[in-house]
Amino acid sequence: MAWIGEGFAGKVICKEAERLKPAAVVLGTRYRGWIQCVLKGSVSEYCFHHCKIAPIIVVPGKEVGEQYIPAEPRLAKS
């Protein structure tokens, strides 16, 4: 199914997900880093916090040529 919407992508995706009621919303991310996500925001970040349907966010790994960043930051052992 293809559909073209207008507006902020995150809001449009969440609104359509609520209307269509899928089992999940699958999104991709380039994972620019947490500082850029906080400053600029991202569609996947918006959907993670605002969609009523479960979002599944796919993060690229090392095989794509990007540095792997764990989902939860870990503290260094002292």
mmCIF file of C-alpha atoms in Angstrom:
data_model
loop_
_atom_site.group_PDB
_atom_site.id
_atom_site.type_symbol
_atom_site.label_atom_id
_atom_site.label_comp_id
_atom_site.label_asym_id
_atom_site.label_seq_id
_atom_site.Cartn_x
_atom_site.Cartn_y
_atom_site.Cartn_z
ATOM 1 C CA MET A 1 0.000 0.000 0.000
ATOM 2 C CA ALA A 2 1.353 3.421 -0.892
ATOM 3 C CA TRP A 3 0.141 6.741 0.420
ATOM 4 C CA ILE A 4 1.549 10.264 0.322
ATOM 5 C CA GLY A 5 0.881 12.500 3.299
ATOM 6 C CA GLU A 6 1.715 16.085 4.067
ATOM 7 C CA GLY A 7 3.173 17.475 7.292
ATOM 8 C CA PHE A 8 5.771 16.383 9.835
ATOM 9 C CA ALA A 9 6.529 12.749 9.036
ATOM 10 C CA GLY A 10 6.388 11.549 12.649
ATOM 11 C CA LYS A 11 2.915 12.978 13.248
ATOM 12 C CA VAL A 12 1.631 11.656 9.917
ATOM 13 C CA ILE A 13 2.992 8.143 10.594
ATOM 14 C CA CYS A 14 1.459 8.027 14.093
ATOM 15 C CA LYS A 15 -1.894 9.325 12.833
ATOM 16 C CA GLU A 16 -2.018 6.763 10.003
ATOM 17 C CA ALA A 17 -0.923 3.960 12.324
ATOM 18 C CA GLU A 18 -3.790 4.836 14.662
ATOM 19 C CA ARG A 19 -6.205 4.867 11.709
ATOM 20 C CA LEU A 20 -4.981 1.599 10.123
ATOM 21 C CA LYS A 21 -4.254 -0.224 13.415
ATOM 22 C CA PRO A 22 -1.338 -2.428 12.289
ATOM 23 C CA ALA A 23 0.365 -4.825 14.714
ATOM 24 C CA ALA A 24 3.502 -2.641 14.652
ATOM 25 C CA VAL A 25 5.127 0.296 12.881
ATOM 26 C CA VAL A 26 8.588 -0.558 11.515
ATOM 27 C CA LEU A 27 10.998 2.368 11.096
ATOM 28 C CA GLY A 28 14.644 2.686 10.175
ATOM 29 C CA THR A 29 17.207 5.087 11.552
ATOM 30 C CA ARG A 30 20.684 6.234 10.628
ATOM 31 C CA TYR A 31 21.381 6.805 14.352
ATOM 32 C CA ARG A 32 23.178 10.110 14.054
ATOM 33 C CA GLY A 33 24.082 9.996 17.740
ATOM 34 C CA TRP A 34 22.132 10.989 20.803
ATOM 35 C CA ILE A 35 23.305 14.616 20.813
ATOM 36 C CA GLN A 36 22.046 15.239 17.271
ATOM 37 C CA CYS A 37 18.790 13.404 18.017
ATOM 38 C CA VAL A 38 18.214 15.611 21.070
ATOM 39 C CA LEU A 39 19.059 18.816 19.217
ATOM 40 C CA LYS A 40 17.422 18.074 15.866
ATOM 41 C CA GLY A 41 14.987 15.306 16.728
ATOM 42 C CA SER A 42 14.160 12.459 14.401
ATOM 43 C CA VAL A 43 11.102 10.762 12.966
ATOM 44 C CA SER A 44 11.880 7.433 14.653
ATOM 45 C CA GLU A 45 12.444 9.167 18.012
ATOM 46 C CA TYR A 46 9.115 11.013 17.681
ATOM 47 C CA CYS A 47 7.259 7.815 16.785
ATOM 48 C CA PHE A 48 8.900 5.946 19.658
ATOM 49 C CA HIS A 49 7.456 8.447 22.135
ATOM 50 C CA HIS A 50 4.118 9.313 20.496
ATOM 51 C CA CYS A 51 2.729 6.335 18.526
ATOM 52 C CA LYS A 52 0.053 4.315 20.268
ATOM 53 C CA ILE A 53 0.978 1.351 18.032
ATOM 54 C CA ALA A 54 4.197 -0.461 18.975
ATOM 55 C CA PRO A 55 7.142 1.005 17.035
ATOM 56 C CA ILE A 56 10.017 -1.244 15.951
ATOM 57 C CA ILE A 57 13.129 0.781 15.163
ATOM 58 C CA VAL A 58 15.840 -0.887 13.069
ATOM 59 C CA VAL A 59 19.338 0.471 13.709
ATOM 60 C CA PRO A 60 22.143 -0.277 11.218
ATOM 61 C CA GLY A 61 25.110 -2.242 12.508
ATOM 62 C CA LYS A 62 28.809 -2.313 11.697
ATOM 63 C CA GLU A 63 28.260 -4.169 8.425
ATOM 64 C CA VAL A 64 26.704 -0.988 7.024
ATOM 65 C CA GLY A 65 29.916 0.868 7.813
ATOM 66 C CA GLU A 66 28.675 2.780 10.831
ATOM 67 C CA GLN A 67 29.899 2.542 14.387
ATOM 68 C CA TYR A 68 27.639 0.449 16.611
ATOM 69 C CA ILE A 69 26.065 2.397 19.465
ATOM 70 C CA PRO A 70 24.299 0.298 22.124
ATOM 71 C CA ALA A 71 20.643 1.142 22.773
ATOM 72 C CA GLU A 72 21.371 1.794 26.452
ATOM 73 C CA PRO A 73 24.580 3.641 27.380
ATOM 74 C CA ARG A 74 26.770 1.648 29.757
ATOM 75 C CA LEU A 75 28.903 3.155 32.456
ATOM 76 C CA ALA A 76 32.607 2.428 32.405
ATOM 77 C CA LYS A 77 33.897 0.267 35.252
ATOM 78 C CA SER A 78 36.193 2.134 37.628
#
